[in-house]
Tab-separated table of C-alpha atoms in Angstrom:
chain	number	residue	atom	x	y	z
A	1	MET	CA	133.706	-290.020	8.816
A	2	THR	CA	133.613	-287.876	11.939
A	3	LYS	CA	131.606	-284.661	11.744
A	4	VAL	CA	133.675	-281.489	12.147
A	5	TYR	CA	132.064	-278.665	14.081
A	6	THR	CA	131.640	-275.315	12.331
A	7	THR	CA	132.857	-271.958	13.620
A	8	GLN	CA	129.318	-271.042	14.752
A	9	GLN	CA	128.892	-274.365	16.543
A	10	LEU	CA	132.181	-273.877	18.418
A	11	ILE	CA	131.055	-270.384	19.456
A	12	GLN	CA	127.792	-271.868	20.807
A	13	VAL	CA	129.639	-274.678	22.637
A	14	LEU	CA	131.974	-272.154	24.268
A	15	ALA	CA	129.058	-269.905	25.288
A	16	ALA	CA	127.271	-272.847	26.932
A	17	GLU	CA	130.444	-273.932	28.723
A	18	ARG	CA	131.125	-270.378	29.923
A	19	GLN	CA	127.609	-270.238	31.418
A	20	ALA	CA	128.113	-273.623	33.108
A	21	CYS	CA	131.390	-272.413	34.610
A	22	LEU	CA	129.828	-269.151	35.814
A	23	LYS	CA	127.031	-271.115	37.499
A	24	GLY	CA	129.629	-273.249	39.297
A	25	GLU	CA	128.693	-276.387	37.361
A	26	ARG	CA	132.333	-276.750	36.226
A	27	LEU	CA	135.257	-276.410	38.590
A	28	LYS	CA	138.921	-277.244	38.347
A	29	LEU	CA	139.008	-278.800	41.823
A	30	GLU	CA	142.737	-279.510	41.986
A	31	LEU	CA	143.468	-275.790	41.732
A	32	THR	CA	144.990	-274.192	44.827
A	33	VAL	CA	145.719	-270.543	45.531
A	34	SER	CA	148.821	-270.627	47.702
A	35	GLY	CA	150.026	-274.202	47.362
A	36	ASN	CA	149.928	-274.496	51.143
A	37	PRO	CA	147.160	-276.964	52.142
A	38	VAL	CA	146.727	-275.314	55.559
A	39	LEU	CA	146.176	-271.844	54.069
A	40	ASP	CA	144.177	-273.069	51.060
A	41	GLN	CA	141.421	-274.510	53.271
A	42	PHE	CA	140.616	-270.942	54.437
A	43	ILE	CA	140.691	-269.304	50.993
A	44	ARG	CA	137.669	-269.384	48.701
A	45	THR	CA	138.749	-270.652	45.307
A	46	ASP	CA	135.351	-270.965	43.590
A	47	GLY	CA	135.862	-268.075	41.159
A	48	LEU	CA	139.394	-269.125	40.322
A	49	GLN	CA	138.302	-272.737	39.824
A	50	GLN	CA	135.441	-271.640	37.535
A	51	PHE	CA	137.735	-269.377	35.497
A	52	SER	CA	140.430	-272.027	35.241
A	53	ALA	CA	137.956	-274.714	34.176
A	54	TYR	CA	136.719	-272.472	31.362
A	55	GLN	CA	140.264	-271.580	30.254
A	56	ASP	CA	141.155	-275.291	30.045
A	57	PHE	CA	138.029	-275.989	27.998
A	58	LYS	CA	138.754	-273.045	25.700
A	59	ALA	CA	142.329	-274.285	25.141
A	60	ALA	CA	140.909	-277.682	24.117
A	61	ILE	CA	138.601	-275.941	21.613
A	62	HIS	CA	141.594	-274.046	20.212
A	63	ASP	CA	143.457	-277.357	19.788
A	64	TYR	CA	140.371	-278.710	18.009
A	65	GLN	CA	140.394	-275.689	15.683
A	66	ARG	CA	144.028	-276.304	14.748
A	67	GLU	CA	143.608	-280.058	14.263
A	68	ASN	CA	140.466	-279.699	12.120
A	69	GLN	CA	141.295	-276.369	10.476
A	70	VAL	CA	138.118	-274.702	11.758
A	71	SER	CA	138.260	-270.973	11.116
A	72	GLY	CA	137.922	-268.490	13.959
A	73	ILE	CA	136.501	-265.841	11.628
A	74	ILE	CA	132.993	-264.452	11.830
A	75	TRP	CA	131.664	-261.934	9.315
A	76	LYS	CA	130.108	-258.702	10.524
A	77	ASP	CA	128.279	-255.757	9.009
A	78	VAL	CA	128.563	-252.198	10.216
A	79	THR	CA	126.544	-249.257	8.886
A	80	LEU	CA	127.576	-245.696	9.610
A	81	LYS	CA	126.624	-242.423	7.941
A	82	GLY	CA	124.921	-244.209	5.073
A	83	GLN	CA	127.916	-246.475	4.391
A	84	THR	CA	127.902	-250.254	5.010
A	85	LEU	CA	130.912	-252.542	5.375
A	86	HIS	CA	130.942	-256.355	5.442
A	87	TYR	CA	134.187	-257.434	7.129
A	88	PRO	CA	135.889	-260.378	8.875
A	89	GLU	CA	136.789	-260.520	12.548
A	90	VAL	CA	138.152	-263.328	14.711
A	91	ASP	CA	135.617	-264.278	17.382
A	92	ALA	CA	136.786	-263.178	20.834
A	93	GLU	CA	136.755	-266.762	22.162
A	94	LEU	CA	138.436	-268.460	19.189
A	95	ILE	CA	141.881	-268.294	17.579
A	96	ALA	CA	142.957	-267.267	14.106
A	97	LEU	CA	144.382	-269.947	11.838
A	98	ALA	CA	147.123	-269.007	9.355
A	99	SER	CA	144.451	-268.898	6.624
A	100	ASP	CA	142.358	-266.554	8.821
A	101	LEU	CA	145.285	-264.143	9.113
A	102	GLU	CA	145.491	-264.006	5.324
A	103	ILE	CA	141.781	-263.109	5.151
A	104	LEU	CA	142.270	-260.377	7.770
A	105	LYS	CA	145.268	-258.951	5.917
A	106	ALA	CA	143.347	-258.934	2.632
A	107	SER	CA	140.480	-256.985	4.290
A	108	LYS	CA	142.629	-254.328	5.964
A	109	ASN	CA	142.412	-251.798	3.113
A	110	SER	CA	138.617	-251.962	2.811
A	111	ILE	CA	138.239	-251.504	6.595
A	112	TRP	CA	140.714	-248.621	6.540
A	113	GLU	CA	138.945	-246.897	3.613
A	114	PHE	CA	135.533	-247.274	5.282
A	115	TRP	CA	136.861	-245.902	8.576
A	116	PHE	CA	138.606	-243.008	6.811
A	117	VAL	CA	135.346	-241.961	5.085
A	118	VAL	CA	133.001	-242.277	8.097
A	119	THR	CA	135.357	-240.510	10.521
A	120	ALA	CA	135.962	-237.415	8.380
A	121	ALA	CA	135.728	-234.293	10.593
A	122	MET	CA	135.766	-236.367	13.812
A	123	ASP	CA	138.369	-235.997	16.576
A	124	LEU	CA	140.847	-238.890	16.724
A	125	HIS	CA	142.358	-240.273	19.918
A	126	LEU	CA	145.002	-242.971	20.425
A	127	SER	CA	144.418	-245.065	23.544
A	128	PHE	CA	147.289	-246.129	25.784
A	129	SER	CA	147.792	-247.497	29.310
A	130	ASN	CA	145.422	-250.364	28.397
A	131	GLY	CA	142.690	-247.986	27.280
A	132	LYS	CA	142.724	-245.873	30.444
A	133	LEU	CA	144.226	-242.778	28.798
A	134	TYR	CA	143.786	-241.101	25.421
A	135	GLN	CA	145.884	-238.705	23.390
A	136	GLN	CA	144.448	-236.703	20.514
A	137	VAL	CA	146.195	-237.527	17.217
A	138	SER	CA	146.000	-236.450	13.578
A	139	ILE	CA	145.042	-238.538	10.572
A	140	ILE	CA	148.730	-238.470	9.542
A	141	ASP	CA	149.620	-240.141	12.876
A	142	VAL	CA	146.977	-242.805	12.245
A	143	GLU	CA	148.271	-243.373	8.692
A	144	ARG	CA	151.766	-244.017	10.093
A	145	ILE	CA	150.368	-246.604	12.504
A	146	ALA	CA	148.311	-248.208	9.721
A	147	GLN	CA	151.422	-248.599	7.537
A	148	ARG	CA	153.170	-250.595	10.290
A	149	THR	CA	150.271	-252.966	10.989
A	150	GLU	CA	148.897	-256.056	9.232
A	151	TRP	CA	145.144	-256.141	9.839
A	152	ALA	CA	142.261	-254.047	11.154
A	153	SER	CA	138.947	-254.375	12.960
A	154	LEU	CA	136.097	-252.015	13.925
A	155	TRP	CA	133.627	-251.343	16.740
A	156	LYS	CA	131.076	-248.617	17.220
A	157	TYR	CA	129.277	-247.201	20.243
A	158	GLU	CA	126.273	-245.193	19.195
A	159	ASN	CA	123.188	-243.678	20.731
A	160	SER	CA	121.015	-240.660	19.961
A	161	ASN	CA	123.621	-238.117	21.102
A	162	PHE	CA	126.984	-239.922	20.986
A	163	LEU	CA	129.065	-241.764	18.391
A	164	GLU	CA	132.430	-243.452	18.855
A	165	ILE	CA	134.091	-245.499	16.122
A	166	ILE	CA	137.079	-247.578	17.227
A	167	LEU	CA	139.656	-248.764	14.723
A	168	GLN	CA	141.943	-251.559	15.913
A	169	LEU	CA	145.159	-251.729	13.891
A	170	GLY	CA	146.992	-254.946	14.696
A	171	TRP	CA	149.762	-257.346	13.857
A	172	GLY	CA	150.388	-260.999	14.664
A	173	LYS	CA	147.717	-263.166	16.276
A	174	PRO	CA	144.432	-261.346	17.035
A	175	GLU	CA	143.785	-263.475	20.137
A	176	GLU	CA	147.054	-262.180	21.639
A	177	ALA	CA	146.949	-258.648	20.234
A	178	LYS	CA	144.046	-257.097	22.107
A	179	TYR	CA	145.382	-257.439	25.647
A	180	LYS	CA	149.053	-256.757	24.860
A	181	ARG	CA	150.139	-260.159	26.196
A	182	GLY	CA	151.675	-261.149	22.862
A	183	ARG	CA	154.050	-258.216	22.384
A	184	PRO	CA	156.256	-257.769	20.445
A	185	HIS	CA	155.085	-260.557	18.080
A	186	SER	CA	151.386	-259.655	18.378
A	187	GLY	CA	149.800	-256.377	19.356
A	188	SER	CA	147.486	-253.591	18.344
A	189	GLU	CA	146.766	-249.908	18.618
A	190	PHE	CA	143.274	-248.503	19.102
A	191	ILE	CA	142.169	-245.273	17.442
A	192	HIS	CA	138.940	-243.748	18.803
A	193	ALA	CA	137.014	-241.340	16.569
A	194	VAL	CA	134.455	-239.127	18.317
A	195	ASN	CA	132.479	-236.045	17.363
A	196	PRO	CA	134.413	-232.804	17.954
A	197	GLY	CA	134.631	-231.902	21.632
A	198	ASN	CA	133.674	-235.378	22.886
A	199	GLN	CA	135.955	-237.780	24.712
A	200	PRO	CA	136.202	-241.528	24.040
A	201	ILE	CA	134.328	-243.849	26.396
A	202	GLY	CA	135.177	-247.223	24.762
């Protein structure tokens, strides 16, 4: 029987391959920029070849996940204001299986409740224009967004004098939701909670 790689092993394999591509050890040599052989000989394609080689490898890993039903979920812990949450998130380099989406959907309420408690009295901002602009919103606005979405995730940026808690409210496939390339079937909204008077940086 063939051994099936675990989620953590796939993450490690992808990290090693990404490093090899960044070092120029992996190139997709047949890649051209313009398609014109005369012009292409004068254009440096190293970065594009490295990126493309990694994307091809990552697609093969995603196929492997589907064929062997290897989850893309990792479990994380976040502690804020004396509260701790253990929650699932799809690794940034992997995909979510159908069973992973069910786990994410089942965890949405606990993530939402944790976020609601730890962001009390903080200013809330909705990001738009791919995170370049922010608009201050109320908790009622956030509740409306939450009702229309399927799953949630969290990040925090914290140092001695700044705290930002980001709530991602998404629908569809997480791997397509973050960068808006999957709309309208997959997507997400990002709510940034900061201490009063501060602006989001994440």
